[in-house]
Amino acid sequence: MAGKTTRILNPRLDPNFKAIFTQDTEDSRKALRSFLSAAIGREVSSATVVNSEIPKVYDAQRGINYDINCTFADGEKAQVEMQSWDEGYAYGKRAEYYAARLLSSVIDVGDDWDKIPQVYQISVLNFRFDKTNEQPIHHYIMCDRKDGAKLTERLNVIFMELPKIPKTEEITDANNLPPVIKWCKFLEEADNPSKQDFISNLAQTEEGMMAAENTLTKINMDEWRWIIQGQIEGKRRDYTSGLLAAERRGVAKGIEQGIVQGVQQNARENARNLLKMNLGTAEQIAQAVSLPLEEVLALKDELENGKLKTEI
């Protein structure tokens, strides 16, 4: 792909990410099998993309539409999400909910409990989820919180945090990178024109990644995908600009409030001092320090009551 184009679709945006792995081509199917194998840590020989929407159990239940929903040859299922931005909500809870819904979708009434397959909720995160831990890959399962004893490993949640992956210039031997890290680097850098030599060399080490590179090259020629990407990026810029503008307004308002509060506090201190020294009537002091008469009278009462209590 190096040198072929200066414009490359961003694989970290949902539509492009999904397109790489769900085309009705052998390259796309090969890329999906390779990615899933790297994510779950064992070979996936067959994976079929199915309806991305999990059916509702009851009418009022919230629907779920996954980026990629697929079934393995052995009946196991995986749901893959690309999360481009940190939206500020509890993504961990969302992932647990998604995984639980996925698990509930693989069992029907009357099924034998022993036949329930494993399910995998896989999230590629283009942001730092766990800011206390620098490990980029996390595979969560249900286990005892004290001794770590595993339950059944039917339910799996996997997070791949792209910002925690080693920088390209820090990688001296791409061949020896774990497959999951290779995939993370591909998704992180595939649209970076200055990293195309690295991406091409990286793809040479994984057949499935080479297939993904081929697929990205093909969909890169679809002008309508660029229109969609531009709309997504434009909407995100508008959202970010709105947040910054709101923040600036909030800061300015906070400064203004702070100044007003400081002036009012200073006026009250001056009024107390004038009252203590008995310099003028309450009306005169209120006018001198620019405070309402009622507030000066209240300060006068406080001072007199405090003096009375001290005398008693």
Coordinates of C-alpha atoms in Angstrom, one line a residue:
M1 CA 0.0 0.0 0.0
A2 CA 3.0 2.3 0.4
G3 CA 3.2 5.0 -2.2
K4 CA -0.2 4.2 -3.7
T5 CA -2.1 7.0 -2.1
T6 CA -1.7 9.8 0.3
R7 CA -5.3 9.4 1.6
I8 CA -6.1 6.3 3.6
L9 CA -9.4 5.7 5.4
N10 CA -9.2 5.7 9.2
P11 CA -9.7 2.1 10.4
R12 CA -10.6 3.4 13.9
L13 CA -13.9 4.8 12.7
D14 CA -16.8 2.3 13.1
P15 CA -17.8 2.1 9.4
N16 CA -14.3 1.6 8.1
F17 CA -13.4 -0.9 10.9
K18 CA -16.5 -2.9 10.1
A19 CA -15.9 -2.8 6.4
I20 CA -12.4 -4.3 6.8
F21 CA -13.8 -7.5 8.4
T22 CA -17.3 -7.9 7.0
Q23 CA -16.8 -7.8 3.2
D24 CA -18.0 -10.9 1.3
T25 CA -14.5 -11.6 0.1
E26 CA -11.9 -14.2 1.1
D27 CA -9.5 -11.4 2.2
S28 CA -12.0 -9.9 4.6
R29 CA -12.9 -13.4 6.0
K30 CA -9.2 -14.2 6.4
A31 CA -8.6 -10.8 8.2
L32 CA -11.5 -11.5 10.6
R33 CA -10.2 -15.0 11.5
S34 CA -6.7 -13.6 12.1
F35 CA -8.0 -10.7 14.2
L36 CA -10.2 -12.9 16.3
S37 CA -7.4 -15.5 16.8
A38 CA -5.1 -12.7 18.0
A39 CA -7.7 -11.2 20.3
I40 CA -8.8 -14.4 22.1
G41 CA -5.4 -16.1 22.1
R42 CA -6.2 -19.2 20.1
E43 CA -6.8 -20.1 16.5
V44 CA -10.2 -19.4 15.0
S45 CA -10.5 -21.6 11.9
S46 CA -13.9 -20.4 10.9
A47 CA -16.0 -17.3 11.7
T48 CA -19.3 -16.3 10.2
V49 CA -20.6 -12.8 10.4
V50 CA -24.2 -12.8 11.5
N51 CA -26.9 -10.2 12.1
S52 CA -25.3 -7.5 14.2
E53 CA -28.5 -6.8 16.2
I54 CA -29.2 -9.0 19.2
P55 CA -32.9 -9.7 19.4
K56 CA -34.9 -8.3 22.4
V57 CA -36.3 -10.7 25.0
Y58 CA -39.1 -8.3 25.8
D59 CA -40.5 -5.2 24.0
A60 CA -39.3 -2.6 26.5
Q61 CA -35.7 -4.0 26.5
R62 CA -33.0 -1.8 25.0
G63 CA -31.8 -3.0 21.7
I64 CA -28.1 -3.6 20.9
N65 CA -26.4 -3.3 17.5
Y66 CA -22.8 -4.5 17.5
D67 CA -20.1 -3.4 15.0
I68 CA -19.3 -7.0 14.3
N69 CA -21.3 -10.0 15.5
C70 CA -19.9 -13.5 14.5
T71 CA -20.2 -17.2 15.3
F72 CA -17.3 -19.7 15.3
A73 CA -17.5 -23.2 13.8
D74 CA -17.8 -24.6 17.4
G75 CA -20.8 -22.4 18.3
E76 CA -18.8 -19.8 20.2
K77 CA -19.7 -16.2 19.6
A78 CA -17.8 -13.0 19.5
Q79 CA -19.0 -9.4 19.4
V80 CA -16.4 -6.8 18.4
E81 CA -16.7 -3.0 19.0
M82 CA -14.5 -0.2 17.8
Q83 CA -14.7 2.7 20.2
S84 CA -13.1 5.7 18.6
W85 CA -13.4 8.2 21.4
D86 CA -13.9 8.2 25.2
E87 CA -17.4 9.4 25.5
G88 CA -17.1 9.9 29.3
Y89 CA -19.5 7.1 30.3
A90 CA -18.7 3.9 32.2
Y91 CA -17.5 1.8 29.2
G92 CA -16.6 -1.1 31.4
K93 CA -20.2 -1.5 32.6
R94 CA -21.4 -1.2 29.0
A95 CA -19.0 -4.0 28.0
E96 CA -20.2 -6.2 30.8
Y97 CA -23.8 -5.6 29.8
Y98 CA -23.0 -6.4 26.1
A99 CA -21.2 -9.6 27.1
A100 CA -24.1 -10.7 29.3
R101 CA -26.6 -10.1 26.5
L102 CA -24.4 -12.0 24.1
L103 CA -24.2 -14.9 26.5
S104 CA -28.0 -14.9 26.9
S105 CA -28.5 -15.0 23.2
V106 CA -26.7 -18.4 22.7
I107 CA -29.0 -20.4 24.9
D108 CA -32.6 -21.5 24.2
V109 CA -35.2 -23.0 26.5
G110 CA -34.4 -26.6 27.2
D111 CA -30.7 -26.3 26.3
D112 CA -28.3 -28.3 28.3
W113 CA -26.2 -26.1 30.5
D114 CA -23.0 -28.0 29.6
K115 CA -23.5 -27.0 26.0
I116 CA -23.4 -23.3 26.6
P117 CA -20.4 -22.0 24.5
Q118 CA -17.9 -19.3 25.4
V119 CA -18.7 -15.8 24.2
Y120 CA -16.3 -12.9 23.7
Q121 CA -17.0 -9.2 24.0
I122 CA -13.9 -7.6 22.3
S123 CA -13.4 -3.8 22.4
V124 CA -10.7 -1.9 20.5
L125 CA -10.4 1.3 22.4
N126 CA -8.8 4.4 20.9
F127 CA -8.4 5.9 24.4
R128 CA -7.1 4.9 27.8
F129 CA -9.7 3.0 29.7
D130 CA -7.7 2.0 32.8
K131 CA -5.5 5.0 33.6
T132 CA -3.9 3.2 36.6
N133 CA -2.5 0.4 34.5
E134 CA -0.2 0.6 31.4
Q135 CA -0.9 -2.9 30.1
P136 CA -2.6 -2.5 26.7
I137 CA -4.4 -5.8 26.6
H138 CA -6.9 -7.1 29.2
H139 CA -8.8 -10.3 29.2
Y140 CA -11.5 -10.3 31.9
I141 CA -13.3 -13.4 33.1
M142 CA -15.5 -14.2 36.1
C143 CA -13.2 -15.4 39.0
D144 CA -13.0 -15.3 42.8
R145 CA -11.9 -11.9 44.0
K146 CA -9.7 -13.4 46.7
D147 CA -7.8 -16.3 45.2
G148 CA -8.5 -15.8 41.5
A149 CA -10.2 -19.2 41.1
K150 CA -12.0 -19.2 37.7
L151 CA -15.7 -20.0 37.3
T152 CA -16.4 -21.4 33.8
E153 CA -14.9 -18.8 31.5
R154 CA -18.1 -18.8 29.5
L155 CA -18.1 -15.0 29.6
N156 CA -15.1 -13.1 28.3
V157 CA -14.5 -9.4 28.0
I158 CA -11.4 -8.3 26.1
F159 CA -10.1 -4.7 25.9
M160 CA -7.4 -3.6 23.5
E161 CA -6.2 0.0 24.4
L162 CA -4.4 1.5 21.4
P163 CA -2.7 4.4 23.1
K164 CA -0.8 2.0 25.4
I165 CA 0.8 0.1 22.5
P166 CA 4.5 0.8 22.1
K167 CA 5.4 3.6 19.8
T168 CA 6.4 2.6 16.3
E169 CA 9.9 4.0 16.7
E170 CA 10.3 1.9 19.9
I171 CA 9.7 -1.4 18.0
T172 CA 12.9 -2.9 16.8
D173 CA 11.6 -6.3 15.5
A174 CA 8.0 -6.4 14.3
N175 CA 8.3 -10.1 13.7
N176 CA 8.6 -10.9 17.4
L177 CA 5.5 -8.8 18.4
P178 CA 2.6 -10.8 19.8
P179 CA -0.2 -11.1 17.1
V180 CA -2.6 -9.0 19.2
I181 CA -0.1 -6.2 19.4
K182 CA 0.6 -6.4 15.7
W183 CA -3.2 -5.9 15.0
C184 CA -3.3 -3.0 17.4
K185 CA -0.4 -1.3 15.6
F186 CA -2.1 -1.9 12.2
L187 CA -5.3 -0.3 13.4
E188 CA -3.4 2.5 15.0
E189 CA -1.1 3.4 12.1
A190 CA -2.7 2.1 8.9
D191 CA -4.0 5.5 7.9
N192 CA -0.8 7.4 8.7
P193 CA 1.0 8.2 5.5
S194 CA 4.4 8.5 7.2
K195 CA 4.1 4.9 8.6
Q196 CA 3.2 3.0 5.4
D197 CA 6.6 1.3 5.2
F198 CA 6.2 0.0 8.7
I199 CA 2.6 -1.1 8.1
S200 CA 3.6 -2.9 4.9
N201 CA 6.4 -4.7 6.7
L202 CA 4.1 -5.5 9.6
A203 CA 1.5 -7.0 7.3
Q204 CA 4.1 -9.2 5.7
T205 CA 4.4 -11.0 9.1
E206 CA 0.7 -12.0 9.3
E207 CA -1.3 -13.4 6.4
G208 CA -4.6 -12.2 7.8
M209 CA -3.2 -8.7 8.3
M210 CA -2.0 -8.6 4.7
A211 CA -5.6 -9.5 3.7
A212 CA -6.8 -6.6 5.9
E213 CA -4.3 -4.3 4.1
N214 CA -5.7 -5.4 0.8
T215 CA -9.2 -4.8 1.9
L216 CA -8.4 -1.4 3.2
T217 CA -6.8 -0.6 -0.1
K218 CA -9.9 -1.6 -2.0
I219 CA -12.5 0.2 0.2
N220 CA -10.2 3.2 0.1
M221 CA -11.3 3.7 -3.5
D222 CA -15.0 4.1 -2.5
E223 CA -15.6 7.9 -2.5
W224 CA -18.8 7.5 -0.6
R225 CA -16.8 6.1 2.4
W226 CA -14.8 9.3 2.4
I227 CA -18.0 11.3 2.5
I228 CA -19.2 9.3 5.5
Q229 CA -15.8 9.6 7.2
G230 CA -15.8 13.4 6.6
Q231 CA -19.3 13.6 8.2
I232 CA -18.2 11.7 11.2
E233 CA -15.1 13.7 11.7
G234 CA -17.0 17.0 11.2
K235 CA -19.6 16.0 13.7
R236 CA -16.8 15.1 16.2
R237 CA -15.1 18.5 15.6
D238 CA -18.4 20.3 16.2
Y239 CA -18.9 18.3 19.4
T240 CA -15.4 19.0 20.7
S241 CA -15.6 22.7 19.8
G242 CA -19.0 22.9 21.6
L243 CA -17.4 21.4 24.7
L244 CA -14.4 23.8 24.6
A245 CA -16.7 26.8 24.1
A246 CA -18.9 25.7 27.0
E247 CA -15.8 25.2 29.1
R248 CA -14.5 28.7 28.2
R249 CA -17.9 30.2 29.1
G250 CA -17.8 28.2 32.4
V251 CA -14.3 29.4 33.3
A252 CA -15.2 33.0 32.4
K253 CA -18.4 32.8 34.4
G254 CA -16.4 31.3 37.3
I255 CA -13.9 34.1 37.2
E256 CA -16.7 36.7 37.1
Q257 CA -18.4 35.0 40.1
G258 CA -15.2 34.9 42.0
I259 CA -14.5 38.6 41.4
V260 CA -18.1 39.5 42.5
Q261 CA -17.8 37.3 45.6
G262 CA -14.4 38.8 46.5
V263 CA -15.8 42.3 46.2
Q264 CA -18.8 41.4 48.3
Q265 CA -16.7 39.8 51.0
N266 CA -14.4 42.8 51.1
A267 CA -17.4 45.1 51.4
R268 CA -18.8 43.1 54.4
E269 CA -15.4 43.2 56.1
N270 CA -15.2 47.0 55.7
A271 CA -18.8 47.3 57.0
R272 CA -17.9 45.2 60.1
N273 CA -14.9 47.4 60.8
L274 CA -16.9 50.6 60.5
L275 CA -19.6 49.2 62.8
K276 CA -17.0 48.1 65.4
M277 CA -15.5 51.6 65.4
N278 CA -19.0 53.1 65.4
L279 CA -18.1 55.3 62.5
G280 CA -21.5 56.4 61.1
T281 CA -25.0 55.1 61.1
A282 CA -26.0 51.8 59.4
E283 CA -27.5 53.8 56.5
Q284 CA -24.2 55.8 56.1
I285 CA -22.1 52.6 56.2
A286 CA -24.3 50.8 53.7
Q287 CA -23.9 53.7 51.3
A288 CA -20.1 53.9 51.9
V289 CA -19.4 50.2 51.2
S290 CA -22.1 49.7 48.6
L291 CA -24.0 47.0 50.5
P292 CA -27.8 46.8 51.0
L293 CA -29.0 48.4 54.3
E294 CA -30.6 45.1 55.3
E295 CA -27.2 43.3 55.1
V296 CA -25.4 46.0 57.2
L297 CA -28.2 45.8 59.8
A298 CA -27.7 42.0 59.9
L299 CA -24.0 42.5 60.4
K300 CA -24.7 45.0 63.2
D301 CA -27.0 42.5 64.9
E302 CA -24.3 39.8 64.7
L303 CA -21.8 42.1 66.3
E304 CA -24.1 43.2 69.0
N305 CA -25.3 39.7 69.8
G306 CA -21.7 38.5 69.9
K307 CA -20.7 41.3 72.3
L308 CA -23.7 40.5 74.5
K309 CA -22.8 36.8 74.7
T310 CA -19.2 37.7 75.5
E311 CA -20.4 40.0 78.4
I312 CA -22.7 37.4 79.7

